[in-house]
Amino acid sequence: MKIFVTGGTGYIGSHTCVELLNAGYEIVVIDNFSNSKPEVIEKIKEITEKDFKFYEGDVCDKELLKKIFTENNIDAVIHFAGYKAVGESVSKPLKYYRNNIDSTLTLLETMNEFNCKKLVFSSSATVYGKPKSLPIKEDFDLSTTNPYGSTKLMIEDILRDLYISDNEWSIAILRYFNPIGAHKSGLIGENPNDIPNNLMPYIVKVANKELECLNVFGNDYDTHDGTGVRDYIHVVDLSLGHIKAIEYILNSKGIDEYNLGTGNGYSVLDLVKTFMKVNDVEVKYKITDRRPGDIDACYADASKAQEILGWKAKLGIEDMCRDAYNFIKKNK
Ligand code: WQD
């Protein structure tokens, strides 16, 4: 079976490529390196001791996609490629709508033309907006508070309309909670080029003395210690969820949404203290104002993915903290 992976050198894409190869799938990867580095290709090959075809380019490039589908007999697609910085999406909405929607429409049109109708889509818990209660279930109301989240919700709606028009499609929409951590080899992980927006990459850079101090965005939220609570999930667990989703869509038709989370919520200070303990390192922090748009708490009811896909997260918060730091130490 041959799987086409868009954005396959990115943080989640690269970890998923490793697990696809480990599971015996052939893969074909496309990436334009807008948020990743070319050396990730060799790292994936080093970890798995397997080869695969790579095409440098943009998913918006219809001619390139047609070339890829002509040269490779693709059985299913995992679509990761897309811009993902919430803050940047607020300041540059047209860049996000053009890139994330256009690339997806180009991909879907090409898949249709080549009669490849099996897709796993990388969505996000951000489509739930501020949940009415916790834990979050897949049938909760959907709403978004930023252009990045709106592109994810729009693409979900496009996919639901596509399935209504043609029941031959088999689509799994995976809603990620907060992916953190890195492959245990330390060869691949999350290493943003600029100042990190997200919590864990910021903690790691403070621990690694690349940044001075972590700003904890508010301690007056309605949580056990006042700081924001999220459902952190190890990126390897998340990647294994994609393998289960691929197995499922290869043997079924239909469209469905699945929460990929652990079901456990941890606060900012929980994460900072766990990180310091497991890595025996100091992380300086100070409490600052809330970040606009942040919600108090968010964590998943992940039972549907377990019941239908046979997937459940196994790694804990200590593994996530240890593996995240191991990666940055090996890639100074
Ligand atoms: C987590 C917690 C912050 C940074 C975002 C996107 C979501 C997904 C994951 C793409 C919050 C606090 C953070 C810092 C802090 N991305 N924080 N200081 O906002 O839950 O989700 O990333 O799919 O779509 O919305 O993740 O890591 O930014 O924040 O105190 O320097 O850490 O307030 O409580 P978030 P995050």
mmCIF file of C-alpha atoms and ligand atoms in Angstrom, residues 84 86 123-126 146 148 152 176-179 196-200 202 214-218 221 227-230 232 268 291 294-296, ligand 1:
data_model
loop_
_atom_site.group_PDB
_atom_site.id
_atom_site.type_symbol
_atom_site.label_atom_id
_atom_site.label_comp_id
_atom_site.label_asym_id
_atom_site.label_seq_id
_atom_site.Cartn_x
_atom_site.Cartn_y
_atom_site.Cartn_z
ATOM 1 C CA LYS A 84 -0.573 26.611 11.616
ATOM 2 C CA VAL A 86 -2.647 31.129 15.289
ATOM 3 C CA SER A 123 -7.649 18.970 11.861
ATOM 4 C CA SER A 124 -7.443 20.526 15.319
ATOM 5 C CA ALA A 125 -9.304 20.814 18.621
ATOM 6 C CA THR A 126 -9.345 24.517 17.874
ATOM 7 C CA ASN A 146 -9.029 32.881 14.554
ATOM 8 C CA TYR A 148 -6.157 29.422 11.316
ATOM 9 C CA LYS A 152 -9.533 23.887 9.619
ATOM 10 C CA TYR A 176 -5.455 17.000 17.453
ATOM 11 C CA PHE A 177 -5.294 18.351 20.963
ATOM 12 C CA ASN A 178 -1.831 19.593 21.992
ATOM 13 C CA PRO A 179 0.963 17.540 20.389
ATOM 14 C CA PRO A 196 7.945 29.680 19.626
ATOM 15 C CA ASN A 197 4.251 30.484 19.965
ATOM 16 C CA ASN A 198 3.474 27.224 21.755
ATOM 17 C CA LEU A 199 4.235 26.310 25.350
ATOM 18 C CA MET A 200 6.501 23.249 25.135
ATOM 19 C CA TYR A 202 9.227 27.722 24.597
ATOM 20 C CA LEU A 214 8.925 31.677 30.152
ATOM 21 C CA ASN A 215 5.949 34.045 30.322
ATOM 22 C CA VAL A 216 3.027 32.187 31.874
ATOM 23 C CA PHE A 217 0.014 33.791 30.217
ATOM 24 C CA GLY A 218 -2.251 34.369 33.207
ATOM 25 C CA TYR A 221 -8.209 31.018 34.861
ATOM 26 C CA THR A 227 -3.048 28.562 34.697
ATOM 27 C CA GLY A 228 -4.398 27.217 31.380
ATOM 28 C CA VAL A 229 -5.182 23.502 31.164
ATOM 29 C CA ARG A 230 -4.648 21.521 27.963
ATOM 30 C CA TYR A 232 -1.002 17.300 25.866
ATOM 31 C CA VAL A 268 0.980 25.291 32.368
ATOM 32 C CA ARG A 291 -2.913 35.887 25.934
ATOM 33 C CA ASP A 294 -6.919 31.689 25.174
ATOM 34 C CA ILE A 295 -9.509 29.492 26.878
ATOM 35 C CA ASP A 296 -9.368 28.232 30.487
HETATM 36 C C1 WQD B 1 -0.909 26.087 25.740
HETATM 37 C C2 WQD B 1 -1.062 26.781 27.081
HETATM 38 C C3 WQD B 1 -1.233 29.178 26.934
HETATM 39 C C4 WQD B 1 2.869 29.791 25.476
HETATM 40 C C5 WQD B 1 -2.460 26.042 19.955
HETATM 41 C C6 WQD B 1 -3.393 26.168 18.788
HETATM 42 C C7 WQD B 1 -3.936 24.820 18.414
HETATM 43 C C8 WQD B 1 -2.794 23.859 18.177
HETATM 44 C C9 WQD B 1 -1.897 23.778 19.399
HETATM 45 C C10 WQD B 1 -2.336 23.766 15.832
HETATM 46 C C11 WQD B 1 -2.090 27.914 27.058
HETATM 47 C C12 WQD B 1 0.039 28.765 27.673
HETATM 48 C C13 WQD B 1 1.678 29.221 25.910
HETATM 49 C C14 WQD B 1 3.638 30.591 26.363
HETATM 50 C C15 WQD B 1 1.999 30.201 28.079
HETATM 51 N N1 WQD B 1 -2.039 24.252 17.056
HETATM 52 N N2 WQD B 1 1.262 29.423 27.193
HETATM 53 N N3 WQD B 1 3.159 30.767 27.636
HETATM 54 O O1 WQD B 1 -3.017 27.670 22.477
HETATM 55 O O2 WQD B 1 -3.632 25.417 23.508
HETATM 56 O O3 WQD B 1 -3.182 25.579 21.065
HETATM 57 O O4 WQD B 1 -1.431 25.119 19.656
HETATM 58 O O5 WQD B 1 -3.164 22.942 15.547
HETATM 59 O O6 WQD B 1 -4.700 24.954 17.246
HETATM 60 O O7 WQD B 1 -4.493 26.976 19.187
HETATM 61 O O8 WQD B 1 -1.299 25.804 22.670
HETATM 62 O O9 WQD B 1 1.020 25.740 23.437
HETATM 63 O O10 WQD B 1 0.096 27.931 22.502
HETATM 64 O O11 WQD B 1 -0.664 27.103 24.743
HETATM 65 O O12 WQD B 1 1.597 30.377 29.248
HETATM 66 O O13 WQD B 1 4.710 31.144 26.025
HETATM 67 O O14 WQD B 1 0.176 27.381 27.446
HETATM 68 O O15 WQD B 1 -1.855 30.298 27.561
HETATM 69 O O16 WQD B 1 -2.763 27.917 28.316
HETATM 70 P P1 WQD B 1 -2.856 26.198 22.513
HETATM 71 P P2 WQD B 1 -0.130 26.683 23.288
#
